Amino acid sequence: MKPMIPLLLLCLSALAAPVAAQEAAPSREHFAAPGEEADYHQWHYSPVIKVGDMVIVSGIPAGGEGSYEDRIRRMFEVLKARLALAGASLADVVELTSYHRQPTDTAAFQQEFDSFLRVHREFFLSHYPAWSAVGTTALLNERAPVELRAVAVIGSGRAPKADIPLPPAR
């Protein structure tokens, strides 16, 4: 009978493992702002997904009327609102990817980037997210010069650290 006890314990632990794995799995929630429900159902994508404490915001086009900077500013306001749907803030953003349609060479990209950065600085005052800026030939919204996606970790902006010294003066 004693040899059966280890076998019984092994069987019980094997049965408990799937339950423990289910309990440890992060939640997954999908969000769409009022008026964006069709995006989820018609276009088959989520404007915002929250997995555990991570929030992923799908591409936001800088569309609409106004100057380049007005459109970029409005895009960041939409980002702020989408993050709030999932309980995150701009301070929690850890990664940005921006897709730029207008520049055709490096010089033009740097010129546009200067305008983009002026607005970016209004929204990210310190503890900047990782950021990749990508040039592309087309976006789904043909009137948008830029599209932006973001990743945030809820709560990561409460006590950020950046031990990066200022560069020497030029």
C-alpha positions as semicolon CSV with decimal commas, in nm:
position;residue;x (nm);y (nm);z (nm)
1;M;0,000;0,000;0,000
2;K;0,285;0,241;0,074
3;P;0,410;0,240;-0,290
4;M;0,065;0,363;-0,395
5;I;0,089;0,689;-0,194
6;P;0,356;0,852;-0,419
7;L;0,160;0,745;-0,726
8;L;-0,158;0,890;-0,579
9;L;0,020;1,219;-0,499
10;L;0,159;1,232;-0,852
11;C;-0,190;1,183;-0,998
12;L;-0,340;1,449;-0,773
13;S;-0,071;1,703;-0,863
14;A;-0,127;1,632;-1,236
15;L;-0,497;1,703;-1,191
16;A;-0,429;2,024;-0,999
17;A;-0,179;2,163;-1,255
18;P;-0,438;2,267;-1,518
19;V;-0,646;2,439;-1,249
20;A;-0,341;2,629;-1,122
21;A;-0,249;2,728;-1,480
22;Q;-0,600;2,863;-1,540
23;E;-0,583;3,067;-1,220
24;A;-0,244;3,213;-1,319
25;A;-0,350;3,309;-1,672
26;P;-0,390;3,686;-1,716
27;S;-0,726;3,832;-1,804
28;R;-0,792;3,963;-2,155
29;E;-1,035;4,250;-2,206
30;H;-1,128;4,433;-2,526
31;F;-1,231;4,800;-2,530
32;A;-1,378;5,038;-2,786
33;A;-1,480;5,396;-2,713
34;P;-1,843;5,491;-2,777
35;G;-1,879;5,528;-3,153
36;E;-1,593;5,285;-3,225
37;E;-1,790;4,962;-3,176
38;A;-1,811;4,910;-3,552
39;D;-1,430;4,901;-3,569
40;Y;-1,432;4,590;-3,352
41;H;-1,714;4,413;-3,536
42;Q;-1,668;4,534;-3,897
43;W;-1,288;4,559;-3,919
44;H;-1,215;4,267;-3,682
45;Y;-0,973;4,448;-3,453
46;S;-0,974;4,587;-3,101
47;P;-0,891;4,953;-3,054
48;V;-0,763;4,860;-2,706
49;I;-0,671;4,528;-2,546
50;K;-0,582;4,487;-2,180
51;V;-0,392;4,171;-2,085
52;G;-0,322;4,166;-1,714
53;D;-0,160;4,506;-1,649
54;M;-0,046;4,552;-2,009
55;V;-0,251;4,772;-2,242
56;I;-0,205;4,761;-2,620
57;V;-0,356;5,044;-2,825
58;S;-0,407;4,978;-3,196
59;G;-0,299;5,229;-3,455
60;I;-0,459;5,573;-3,425
61;P;-0,451;5,779;-3,745
62;A;-0,377;6,152;-3,727
63;G;-0,679;6,230;-3,940
64;G;-0,926;6,512;-3,954
65;E;-0,885;6,878;-4,034
66;G;-0,626;7,132;-3,929
67;S;-0,252;7,173;-3,945
68;Y;-0,007;6,886;-3,915
69;E;0,051;6,966;-3,548
70;D;-0,324;6,995;-3,479
71;R;-0,377;6,647;-3,621
72;I;-0,085;6,501;-3,424
73;R;-0,212;6,666;-3,105
74;R;-0,562;6,522;-3,163
75;M;-0,405;6,178;-3,220
76;F;-0,232;6,197;-2,881
77;E;-0,560;6,305;-2,718
78;V;-0,727;5,996;-2,866
79;L;-0,440;5,786;-2,729
80;K;-0,494;5,937;-2,384
81;A;-0,868;5,858;-2,399
82;R;-0,813;5,500;-2,521
83;L;-0,561;5,433;-2,245
84;A;-0,815;5,558;-1,988
85;L;-1,069;5,300;-2,111
86;A;-0,838;5,029;-1,978
87;G;-0,726;5,214;-1,663
88;A;-0,392;5,340;-1,794
89;S;-0,246;5,686;-1,846
90;L;0,015;5,847;-2,069
91;A;0,262;5,810;-1,780
92;D;0,217;5,432;-1,811
93;V;0,315;5,421;-2,182
94;V;0,632;5,215;-2,226
95;E;0,643;5,191;-2,606
96;L;0,529;5,393;-2,908
97;T;0,548;5,307;-3,276
98;S;0,471;5,586;-3,520
99;Y;0,423;5,532;-3,892
100;H;0,496;5,836;-4,110
101;R;0,358;5,848;-4,464
102;Q;0,478;6,185;-4,596
103;P;0,860;6,185;-4,583
104;T;1,031;6,049;-4,892
105;D;1,391;6,070;-4,770
106;T;1,588;6,107;-4,446
107;A;1,605;6,489;-4,462
108;A;1,227;6,515;-4,508
109;F;1,175;6,262;-4,227
110;Q;1,393;6,465;-3,989
111;Q;1,201;6,782;-4,077
112;E;0,865;6,614;-4,010
113;F;1,005;6,453;-3,698
114;D;1,088;6,799;-3,557
115;S;0,720;6,901;-3,593
116;F;0,602;6,569;-3,448
117;L;0,843;6,601;-3,155
118;R;0,709;6,948;-3,062
119;V;0,369;6,789;-2,996
120;H;0,515;6,471;-2,843
121;R;0,686;6,689;-2,580
122;E;0,347;6,826;-2,470
123;F;0,230;6,476;-2,378
124;F;0,551;6,309;-2,255
125;L;0,724;6,551;-2,020
126;S;0,972;6,303;-1,872
127;H;1,041;5,930;-1,845
128;Y;0,990;5,886;-2,216
129;P;0,865;5,561;-2,367
130;A;1,068;5,350;-2,607
131;W;0,984;5,473;-2,956
132;S;1,026;5,353;-3,312
133;A;0,943;5,597;-3,593
134;V;0,890;5,419;-3,923
135;G;0,856;5,568;-4,270
136;T;0,595;5,406;-4,493
137;T;0,433;5,469;-4,829
138;A;0,069;5,426;-4,727
139;L;-0,169;5,411;-4,433
140;L;-0,523;5,274;-4,426
141;N;-0,652;5,628;-4,360
142;E;-0,529;5,800;-4,677
143;R;-0,564;6,150;-4,528
144;A;-0,357;6,075;-4,217
145;P;0,012;6,170;-4,235
146;V;0,088;5,954;-3,929
147;E;-0,052;5,658;-3,739
148;L;0,046;5,576;-3,380
149;R;0,026;5,258;-3,171
150;A;0,121;5,224;-2,806
151;V;0,188;4,977;-2,529
152;A;0,140;5,070;-2,162
153;V;0,181;4,891;-1,832
154;I;-0,074;5,008;-1,576
155;G;0,094;5,164;-1,275
156;S;0,443;5,178;-1,427
157;G;0,427;5,557;-1,442
158;R;0,377;5,603;-1,067
159;A;0,744;5,591;-0,969
160;P;0,957;5,576;-1,284
161;K;1,334;5,600;-1,275
162;A;1,564;5,732;-1,544
163;D;1,928;5,746;-1,442
164;I;2,035;5,884;-1,778
165;P;2,272;6,180;-1,750
166;L;2,232;6,487;-1,965
167;P;2,465;6,484;-2,266
168;P;2,757;6,727;-2,269
169;A;2,681;7,071;-2,416
170;R;2,756;7,099;-2,789
